[in-house]
mmCIF file of C-alpha atoms in Angstrom:
data_model
loop_
_atom_site.group_PDB
_atom_site.id
_atom_site.type_symbol
_atom_site.label_atom_id
_atom_site.label_comp_id
_atom_site.label_asym_id
_atom_site.label_seq_id
_atom_site.Cartn_x
_atom_site.Cartn_y
_atom_site.Cartn_z
ATOM 1 C CA HIS A 56 -8.136 6.441 -5.911
ATOM 2 C CA VAL A 57 -7.957 2.857 -7.201
ATOM 3 C CA HIS A 58 -10.524 0.693 -5.449
ATOM 4 C CA LEU A 59 -11.067 -3.064 -5.562
ATOM 5 C CA VAL A 60 -13.869 -5.077 -3.981
ATOM 6 C CA GLU A 61 -13.958 -8.877 -3.904
ATOM 7 C CA SER A 62 -17.110 -10.949 -3.592
ATOM 8 C CA GLY A 63 -18.282 -14.528 -3.923
ATOM 9 C CA GLY A 64 -16.432 -16.246 -1.113
ATOM 10 C CA GLY A 65 -18.069 -18.876 1.028
ATOM 11 C CA SER A 66 -17.980 -22.488 2.145
ATOM 12 C CA VAL A 67 -17.949 -25.430 -0.232
ATOM 13 C CA GLN A 68 -17.343 -29.172 -0.007
ATOM 14 C CA PRO A 69 -14.252 -30.792 -1.520
ATOM 15 C CA GLY A 70 -14.720 -31.320 -5.226
ATOM 16 C CA GLY A 71 -17.097 -28.416 -5.463
ATOM 17 C CA SER A 72 -16.902 -25.169 -7.387
ATOM 18 C CA LEU A 73 -17.002 -21.507 -6.510
ATOM 19 C CA THR A 74 -16.627 -18.290 -8.472
ATOM 20 C CA LEU A 75 -15.092 -15.116 -7.094
ATOM 21 C CA ALA A 76 -15.403 -11.642 -8.555
ATOM 22 C CA CYS A 77 -13.405 -8.457 -8.147
ATOM 23 C CA LYS A 78 -14.804 -5.132 -9.227
ATOM 24 C CA TYR A 79 -12.069 -2.576 -9.769
ATOM 25 C CA SER A 80 -12.269 1.135 -10.464
ATOM 26 C CA GLY A 81 -10.396 4.402 -10.287
ATOM 27 C CA TYR A 82 -7.405 3.498 -12.432
ATOM 28 C CA THR A 83 -6.133 6.068 -14.913
ATOM 29 C CA TYR A 84 -3.743 4.124 -17.142
ATOM 30 C CA SER A 85 -5.024 2.650 -20.367
ATOM 31 C CA GLY A 86 -3.908 -0.781 -19.258
ATOM 32 C CA VAL A 87 -3.614 -2.588 -15.937
ATOM 33 C CA CYS A 88 -2.239 -5.792 -14.530
ATOM 34 C CA VAL A 89 -4.699 -7.617 -12.276
ATOM 35 C CA ALA A 90 -4.198 -10.682 -10.154
ATOM 36 C CA TRP A 91 -5.647 -13.021 -7.555
ATOM 37 C CA PHE A 92 -3.669 -13.918 -4.454
ATOM 38 C CA ARG A 93 -4.509 -16.098 -1.491
ATOM 39 C CA GLN A 94 -3.170 -16.549 2.001
ATOM 40 C CA ALA A 95 -4.036 -19.024 4.727
ATOM 41 C CA PRO A 96 -2.962 -18.533 8.351
ATOM 42 C CA GLY A 97 0.667 -19.536 8.763
ATOM 43 C CA ASN A 98 1.258 -19.693 5.023
ATOM 44 C CA LYS A 99 3.006 -17.355 2.640
ATOM 45 C CA ARG A 100 0.933 -15.267 0.316
ATOM 46 C CA GLU A 101 0.557 -17.096 -2.983
ATOM 47 C CA GLU A 102 -0.152 -15.733 -6.434
ATOM 48 C CA VAL A 103 -3.085 -17.686 -7.840
ATOM 49 C CA ALA A 104 -3.563 -16.102 -11.249
ATOM 50 C CA LYS A 105 -2.522 -12.971 -13.082
ATOM 51 C CA ILE A 106 -3.711 -11.223 -16.222
ATOM 52 C CA ASP A 107 -1.395 -8.669 -17.784
ATOM 53 C CA LYS A 108 -2.421 -5.563 -19.649
ATOM 54 C CA ASP A 109 -2.481 -7.458 -22.929
ATOM 55 C CA GLY A 110 -4.728 -10.212 -21.601
ATOM 56 C CA THR A 111 -2.127 -12.922 -21.093
ATOM 57 C CA THR A 112 -3.070 -15.111 -18.128
ATOM 58 C CA THR A 113 -0.717 -17.097 -15.925
ATOM 59 C CA TYR A 114 -1.491 -19.431 -13.012
ATOM 60 C CA GLY A 115 0.201 -20.671 -9.929
ATOM 61 C CA ARG A 116 1.316 -24.287 -10.018
ATOM 62 C CA SER A 117 -1.102 -25.430 -7.343
ATOM 63 C CA VAL A 118 -4.209 -24.241 -9.195
ATOM 64 C CA LYS A 119 -3.275 -24.757 -12.827
ATOM 65 C CA GLY A 120 -5.920 -26.817 -14.585
ATOM 66 C CA ARG A 121 -8.514 -26.235 -11.861
ATOM 67 C CA PHE A 122 -8.938 -22.463 -11.737
ATOM 68 C CA THR A 123 -9.712 -20.060 -14.558
ATOM 69 C CA ALA A 124 -9.175 -16.313 -14.356
ATOM 70 C CA SER A 125 -10.797 -13.884 -16.726
ATOM 71 C CA LYS A 126 -11.700 -10.237 -16.920
ATOM 72 C CA ASP A 127 -14.571 -8.311 -18.396
ATOM 73 C CA ASN A 128 -13.048 -5.159 -19.846
ATOM 74 C CA ALA A 129 -16.415 -3.468 -20.283
ATOM 75 C CA LYS A 130 -17.375 -3.933 -16.637
ATOM 76 C CA ASP A 131 -13.892 -3.892 -15.070
ATOM 77 C CA ILE A 132 -14.562 -7.154 -13.275
ATOM 78 C CA LEU A 133 -11.945 -9.798 -12.621
ATOM 79 C CA THR A 134 -13.323 -13.310 -12.129
ATOM 80 C CA LEU A 135 -11.824 -16.464 -10.673
ATOM 81 C CA ARG A 136 -13.722 -19.651 -11.459
ATOM 82 C CA MET A 137 -12.581 -22.400 -9.135
ATOM 83 C CA THR A 138 -13.360 -26.075 -9.668
ATOM 84 C CA SER A 139 -12.291 -29.352 -8.075
ATOM 85 C CA LEU A 140 -11.727 -27.495 -4.844
ATOM 86 C CA MET A 141 -9.622 -29.099 -2.145
ATOM 87 C CA ALA A 142 -9.088 -28.374 1.525
ATOM 88 C CA GLU A 143 -5.714 -26.871 0.619
ATOM 89 C CA ASP A 144 -7.542 -24.135 -1.305
ATOM 90 C CA THR A 145 -8.948 -22.758 1.935
ATOM 91 C CA ALA A 146 -7.636 -19.213 2.295
ATOM 92 C CA MET A 147 -8.450 -15.560 2.171
ATOM 93 C CA TYR A 148 -8.488 -14.565 -1.472
ATOM 94 C CA TYR A 149 -7.443 -11.075 -2.531
ATOM 95 C CA CYS A 150 -7.443 -9.275 -5.831
ATOM 96 C CA ALA A 151 -4.725 -6.791 -6.681
ATOM 97 C CA LEU A 152 -4.048 -4.218 -9.368
ATOM 98 C CA GLU A 153 -1.068 -2.381 -10.758
ATOM 99 C CA GLU A 154 -1.457 0.354 -13.331
ATOM 100 C CA GLY A 155 0.427 -0.379 -16.523
ATOM 101 C CA GLY A 156 2.525 -3.509 -16.675
ATOM 102 C CA CYS A 157 2.710 -6.238 -14.072
ATOM 103 C CA PRO A 158 5.022 -5.319 -11.216
ATOM 104 C CA ASP A 159 8.359 -6.845 -10.380
ATOM 105 C CA PRO A 160 7.708 -9.492 -7.680
ATOM 106 C CA ILE A 161 10.027 -7.758 -5.232
ATOM 107 C CA VAL A 162 8.017 -4.566 -5.540
ATOM 108 C CA GLY A 163 4.538 -6.047 -5.647
ATOM 109 C CA PHE A 164 1.129 -4.759 -6.572
ATOM 110 C CA GLY A 165 0.155 -1.275 -5.554
ATOM 111 C CA TYR A 166 -3.525 -1.760 -4.839
ATOM 112 C CA TRP A 167 -5.415 -4.483 -3.001
ATOM 113 C CA GLY A 168 -8.956 -5.423 -2.153
ATOM 114 C CA GLN A 169 -10.211 -6.353 1.296
ATOM 115 C CA GLY A 170 -10.309 -10.083 0.640
ATOM 116 C CA THR A 171 -13.004 -12.738 0.581
ATOM 117 C CA GLN A 172 -12.830 -15.995 2.534
ATOM 118 C CA VAL A 173 -13.008 -19.382 0.813
ATOM 119 C CA THR A 174 -13.399 -22.439 3.017
ATOM 120 C CA VAL A 175 -13.314 -25.970 1.601
ATOM 121 C CA SER A 176 -14.310 -28.645 4.092
ATOM 122 C CA SER A 177 -16.479 -31.695 4.586
#
């Protein structure tokens, strides 16, 4: 019964900023691993940022220094603050959750949101 809903996507000019949010619910473990992924048509799915059950955050190489992921434990909301956006950031952005520790990459996350589109163009 885990449920995730993304919001905040839209269109922005290069160099602009945008903030995405993911409201998650229905988990039963005391800790969860949550992450942002993105995928553009023809591209592989890419992990953007991940926060483990202890709060440690990691970023994908292409967004490090530009994006900031955080979570509000009281509201169960995962946020992705994106700055200095480039055309290459255009993609469908998804949030994902795994109960307990972060999953092995070959297994993957168990729960996914529906996605929110981010388009960066002039």
